[in-house]
Structure formats: structure tokens, C-alpha cells
XYZ file of C-alpha atoms in Angstrom:
303
model
C 26.372 -23.168 13.747
C 28.212 -25.656 15.898
C 26.610 -27.192 18.974
C 28.940 -28.425 21.719
C 27.621 -30.942 24.225
C 30.501 -32.013 26.460
C 30.789 -30.298 29.852
C 34.296 -28.986 29.169
C 33.412 -27.822 25.686
C 30.302 -26.138 27.074
C 32.578 -24.281 29.474
C 34.746 -23.131 26.574
C 31.700 -21.742 24.806
C 30.938 -19.737 27.922
C 34.396 -18.207 27.667
C 33.922 -17.236 24.025
C 30.411 -15.903 24.648
C 31.597 -13.777 27.551
C 34.416 -12.385 25.436
C 31.934 -11.450 22.702
C 29.581 -9.882 25.229
C 32.290 -7.686 26.722
C 33.632 -6.755 23.303
C 30.173 -5.603 22.253
C 30.180 -3.127 25.157
C 32.913 -1.103 23.510
C 35.473 -2.163 26.093
C 33.627 -0.663 29.080
C 33.269 -2.768 32.193
C 29.662 -2.968 33.363
C 28.277 -3.288 36.860
C 27.033 -6.806 37.512
C 23.460 -5.593 37.798
C 23.640 -3.972 34.375
C 24.424 -7.203 32.547
C 21.336 -9.248 31.604
C 21.377 -12.445 33.637
C 20.732 -14.629 30.610
C 23.899 -13.272 29.041
C 26.093 -13.104 32.145
C 25.350 -16.554 33.555
C 25.730 -19.098 30.783
C 26.927 -21.914 33.012
C 27.755 -22.594 36.643
C 31.427 -22.567 35.737
C 32.418 -19.127 34.519
C 35.683 -17.203 34.319
C 34.177 -13.940 35.567
C 35.421 -12.158 38.670
C 33.936 -9.276 40.602
C 36.521 -6.697 41.644
C 35.369 -3.352 43.038
C 31.862 -3.934 41.666
C 33.205 -4.516 38.174
C 32.943 -7.758 36.212
C 36.197 -8.875 34.641
C 36.613 -11.832 32.344
C 40.000 -13.375 33.097
C 41.130 -16.264 30.899
C 41.576 -19.712 32.389
C 44.934 -21.236 31.341
C 43.441 -24.544 30.225
C 40.601 -22.914 28.338
C 43.078 -20.755 26.441
C 45.102 -23.758 25.367
C 42.010 -25.627 24.243
C 40.964 -22.677 22.109
C 44.425 -22.663 20.527
C 44.668 -26.434 20.071
C 43.329 -26.489 16.519
C 45.925 -23.897 15.520
C 48.929 -25.279 17.422
C 49.385 -28.409 15.323
C 51.209 -30.675 14.998
C 52.113 -30.997 18.689
C 55.512 -29.458 19.373
C 57.211 -29.988 22.732
C 59.628 -27.156 21.954
C 56.717 -24.696 22.058
C 56.376 -25.296 25.816
C 58.011 -23.178 28.493
C 61.067 -25.140 29.740
C 60.738 -26.748 33.163
C 64.478 -26.133 33.560
C 63.692 -22.431 34.064
C 61.790 -23.223 37.256
C 64.808 -22.560 39.496
C 64.982 -18.980 38.191
C 61.540 -18.067 39.522
C 62.417 -16.679 42.951
C 60.182 -13.581 43.071
C 56.417 -13.517 43.609
C 56.085 -11.906 40.178
C 57.888 -14.745 38.416
C 56.086 -17.391 40.453
C 52.588 -16.023 39.811
C 53.007 -15.295 36.122
C 54.621 -18.681 35.432
C 51.856 -20.575 37.221
C 49.745 -19.164 34.392
C 52.306 -20.054 31.733
C 52.675 -23.636 32.928
C 48.905 -23.885 33.256
C 48.471 -22.990 29.597
C 51.159 -25.535 28.754
C 49.321 -28.155 30.825
C 46.151 -27.658 28.825
C 48.028 -27.959 25.543
C 49.882 -31.067 26.763
C 46.821 -32.849 28.137
C 44.736 -31.992 25.088
C 47.371 -33.764 23.009
C 47.496 -36.838 25.306
C 51.122 -36.302 26.357
C 50.704 -37.856 29.774
C 54.250 -37.886 31.162
C 54.868 -34.273 30.162
C 51.576 -33.343 31.819
C 52.672 -34.879 35.120
C 56.001 -33.041 34.926
C 54.340 -29.670 34.365
C 51.838 -30.377 37.114
C 54.765 -30.856 39.481
C 56.146 -27.480 38.404
C 52.808 -25.780 39.120
C 52.695 -27.353 42.577
C 56.228 -26.204 43.373
C 55.477 -22.625 42.297
C 52.191 -22.520 44.214
C 53.979 -23.647 47.371
C 56.695 -21.022 46.912
C 54.038 -18.350 46.408
C 52.066 -19.618 49.426
C 48.928 -20.246 47.403
C 49.063 -24.042 47.453
C 45.951 -24.040 49.658
C 44.118 -22.326 46.794
C 44.670 -25.330 44.548
C 42.685 -28.441 45.298
C 45.658 -30.757 45.243
C 43.516 -33.587 46.581
C 41.759 -33.408 43.210
C 45.008 -32.905 41.359
C 46.401 -36.044 42.973
C 43.744 -37.912 41.008
C 45.357 -36.577 37.847
C 47.820 -39.450 37.596
C 45.124 -42.070 37.989
C 43.201 -40.478 35.117
C 46.070 -40.558 32.651
C 44.564 -41.493 29.311
C 41.196 -39.922 30.098
C 41.737 -36.589 28.358
C 38.393 -35.063 29.290
C 38.817 -35.953 32.973
C 42.385 -34.654 33.062
C 41.393 -31.339 31.508
C 38.448 -31.043 33.874
C 40.713 -31.533 36.909
C 43.215 -28.911 35.722
C 40.475 -26.427 34.825
C 38.834 -26.787 38.231
C 42.160 -26.323 40.016
C 42.911 -23.045 38.256
C 39.430 -21.689 38.801
C 39.761 -22.508 42.481
C 43.084 -20.667 42.666
C 41.828 -17.586 40.813
C 38.724 -17.391 43.004
C 40.859 -17.710 46.150
C 43.163 -14.888 45.062
C 40.305 -12.530 44.258
C 38.504 -13.322 47.508
C 41.711 -12.636 49.431
C 42.142 -9.317 47.574
C 45.354 -10.581 46.015
C 44.252 -9.224 42.696
C 47.799 -8.550 41.551
C 48.674 -12.253 41.745
C 45.433 -13.265 40.026
C 46.137 -10.754 37.264
C 49.716 -11.973 36.855
C 48.635 -15.604 36.683
C 46.113 -14.779 33.973
C 48.589 -12.560 32.123
C 51.021 -15.475 31.923
C 48.299 -17.791 30.658
C 47.152 -15.283 28.057
C 50.644 -14.606 26.711
C 51.407 -18.331 26.508
C 48.161 -18.866 24.596
C 49.062 -16.084 22.171
C 52.514 -17.634 21.844
C 50.940 -20.936 20.783
C 48.731 -19.187 18.250
C 51.408 -17.032 16.657
C 54.126 -19.700 16.690
C 51.981 -21.945 14.497
C 50.649 -19.213 12.201
C 50.904 -19.857 8.485
C 49.272 -18.797 5.248
C 46.556 -21.436 5.514
C 45.361 -20.552 9.032
C 46.034 -16.803 8.963
C 42.387 -15.798 9.363
C 41.888 -18.227 12.246
C 44.946 -16.729 13.972
C 43.625 -13.199 13.482
C 40.221 -14.220 14.857
C 41.891 -15.692 17.949
C 43.837 -12.461 18.459
C 40.557 -10.596 18.287
C 38.952 -12.959 20.794
C 41.815 -12.409 23.254
C 41.901 -8.612 22.917
C 39.245 -8.062 25.582
C 41.048 -10.439 27.919
C 44.198 -8.349 27.470
C 42.257 -5.171 28.257
C 40.873 -6.737 31.432
C 44.222 -8.092 32.626
C 45.676 -4.591 32.273
C 42.770 -3.123 34.233
C 43.294 -5.642 37.043
C 47.064 -4.997 37.201
C 46.980 -1.201 36.833
C 46.082 -0.430 40.501
C 49.272 -2.254 41.544
C 51.498 -0.352 39.109
C 54.490 1.127 40.958
C 58.007 1.305 39.621
C 59.254 1.641 43.200
C 57.250 -1.098 44.922
C 56.461 -3.430 42.005
C 59.045 -2.891 39.258
C 58.565 -6.306 37.602
C 54.777 -5.967 37.480
C 55.081 -2.393 36.208
C 57.434 -3.400 33.399
C 55.001 -6.114 32.348
C 52.085 -3.674 32.352
C 54.086 -1.313 30.121
C 54.698 -4.137 27.678
C 51.048 -5.245 27.758
C 49.874 -1.686 27.091
C 52.252 -1.540 24.126
C 50.773 -4.811 22.824
C 47.288 -3.416 23.436
C 48.098 -0.461 21.195
C 49.184 -2.769 18.370
C 46.017 -4.868 18.712
C 44.155 -1.635 18.082
C 45.032 -2.330 14.453
C 42.401 -5.051 14.396
C 39.366 -4.106 12.363
C 36.253 -5.679 13.871
C 32.888 -6.542 12.406
C 30.545 -7.838 15.147
C 27.047 -9.095 14.421
C 25.006 -9.913 17.552
C 22.356 -12.603 17.585
C 20.957 -14.010 20.810
C 22.528 -17.309 21.794
C 20.453 -20.451 22.211
C 20.947 -22.205 25.551
C 19.598 -25.673 26.229
C 19.838 -26.042 30.009
C 18.512 -29.597 29.993
C 21.249 -30.877 27.708
C 23.852 -28.311 28.819
C 24.489 -27.110 25.294
C 24.923 -23.605 24.007
C 24.748 -22.473 20.401
C 26.620 -19.247 19.682
C 24.688 -17.390 17.011
C 26.649 -14.137 17.078
C 29.550 -13.630 14.716
C 32.708 -11.630 15.210
C 35.137 -11.276 12.318
C 38.462 -9.461 12.296
C 40.877 -8.105 9.725
C 44.561 -7.229 10.091
C 47.328 -6.486 7.622
C 50.532 -8.532 7.494
C 52.698 -5.745 8.883
C 50.573 -5.385 12.026
C 50.480 -9.157 12.504
C 54.275 -9.261 12.285
C 54.601 -6.484 14.872
C 52.239 -8.261 17.278
C 54.134 -11.537 16.828
C 57.386 -9.816 17.786
C 55.868 -8.116 20.825
C 54.305 -11.323 22.160
C 57.659 -13.110 21.774
C 59.400 -10.315 23.670
C 56.850 -10.357 26.519
C 57.032 -14.147 26.792
C 60.830 -14.065 26.979
C 60.558 -11.438 29.717
C 58.165 -13.674 31.649
C 59.824 -17.095 31.381
C 63.530 -16.180 31.486
């Protein structure tokens, strides 16, 4: 068992724990009141959102990248979404989904101490948020401190994480669930891109486990986007949902073995020990199919 004691790492454990909790429910979304409080509230900073009395876990871009960091090595700038594509993002669909993509890139960049690239991507996020008219959702007063914290990886990641949580909360409170879902879809796909791009024979099981951990997030993103599905009124969103559902079907090839054990939370020291285990199996053919589908979705998003 591994005990994490840094605030950011503690937050990441909350993400993993929530994913395991939802997965153990067989994919069904539960009413907030039905989820035991000691399992639902692991920390003050969660990635859970209440939409129509349902609890959805939506992935935070930075958290995703941190979870992928140990797989996506060595650092590869070419794995990032090109900033040069920014001028192509003229629709609300492209703007929202690529805020998520660039957010995932930001986490990966900052986690690898690539300071100048982090500032460049931060500028891209600000430009997209202004175009989408959600710049007020981001706490840019905090983000302005980003440059002065260059070199302090934990502080930089904390600032980015807080900014994205603020934006996602704003969008859900304003009933702009489609934009929140698109932002998280972009982050999720970019995280999967990192994982699969760096897959090899030595880390194959780790890659498969990460796919399993993200499966519930994919299910929830689809559920959030589905009410906005309309080929007439939202053709770009609808095409993405079709592609995500296709990916969801392929991830059904994951064989899961989940063993639940109650987690140990130390509130005083803000540490959480995950005692449950979740193991996955997948054959090479299915993994190859999923890799191809993620690449196709990502190209659709960032082009």
C-alpha cells in the first residue's frame, strides 16, 4: 500500500478512489444521498458534479496528466497538441474541447518542469476561454501568479488544478453542461493519448490498468453530453458522442477483477490509503483497436 501525503497527491487519490467507487456500482449513477458520506467526500477538493440529482465524476485535466506521467516517459514535446492549431478553433465546440486538451498538456508539461512551454500553453487556454466567454470562470488572478512560481512544480500544478475546477464548477452552476462535458472529454482523450502513445511491452499492464481507471470517466462524459445530442443543432458534439460511444464499446473488452476494502483516511495528516484493488485484462487485438480509435478521436478534436 502506498501512502501519499502531499496536498496535490492527496487530491489525485481522491480521483482514483471516486473512480473505483463508481465502477463498483456497476456503472449506475447514484443519488447523492445514496452514497455513504465517508466514501463520497474524501477531501474538500473533489471532481464530482451534481447534475439533475446525479453525481458525475468528471476528470480534471491536470489530474489526468499526473496519473499518466509515470507512463508518458521520457518527456516528448511532440506528444502535445500543437499551439499552431489554435487559430482553427472558431466554434464553441472546438474551443471547449481544446481547453480540456491544452489543460491536460499543461499538467504533463508542468509535471516535467518545462516552464516556458507551460506558459505558452497557459496563454492558449486563456485565449480560448475568452473566445468561449468563460474567462470569468477561470481565476486568472491566480493564474497570473503562475509565472512567478516557475520552478515550483507543486505550486504550479496546484494553480492549474484550481483554475480548471473553478471553470468546471462555473459551467455546471450555469447549466452549461455541454461545455463542461466537452472540456472534460478533451482532457480525457488527451490523457488516453499520452497513455497509449507511450505504451510498450514493459508497461503494458500499467497502460491497461489506466484504461480501466478511465472507463467510468468515459461513461460519465457520455452521459453528460447525451442530453445535448442533436445532429441538427449540435453536429460537432453529436459526432464526438458517436465516436465516444464507439470507444466505449471497445473498452467493454476489458475484463475487470475488483476487490473492495475500505480505505483508510487520516484527516489530521491529510493522507489517504487506498486498500481496494482493481485489476484489468485485455488482449492485444482489443488494445490495438482502442489505440486506433483514441488517435482518430484526438485528430477529430485538435484538427
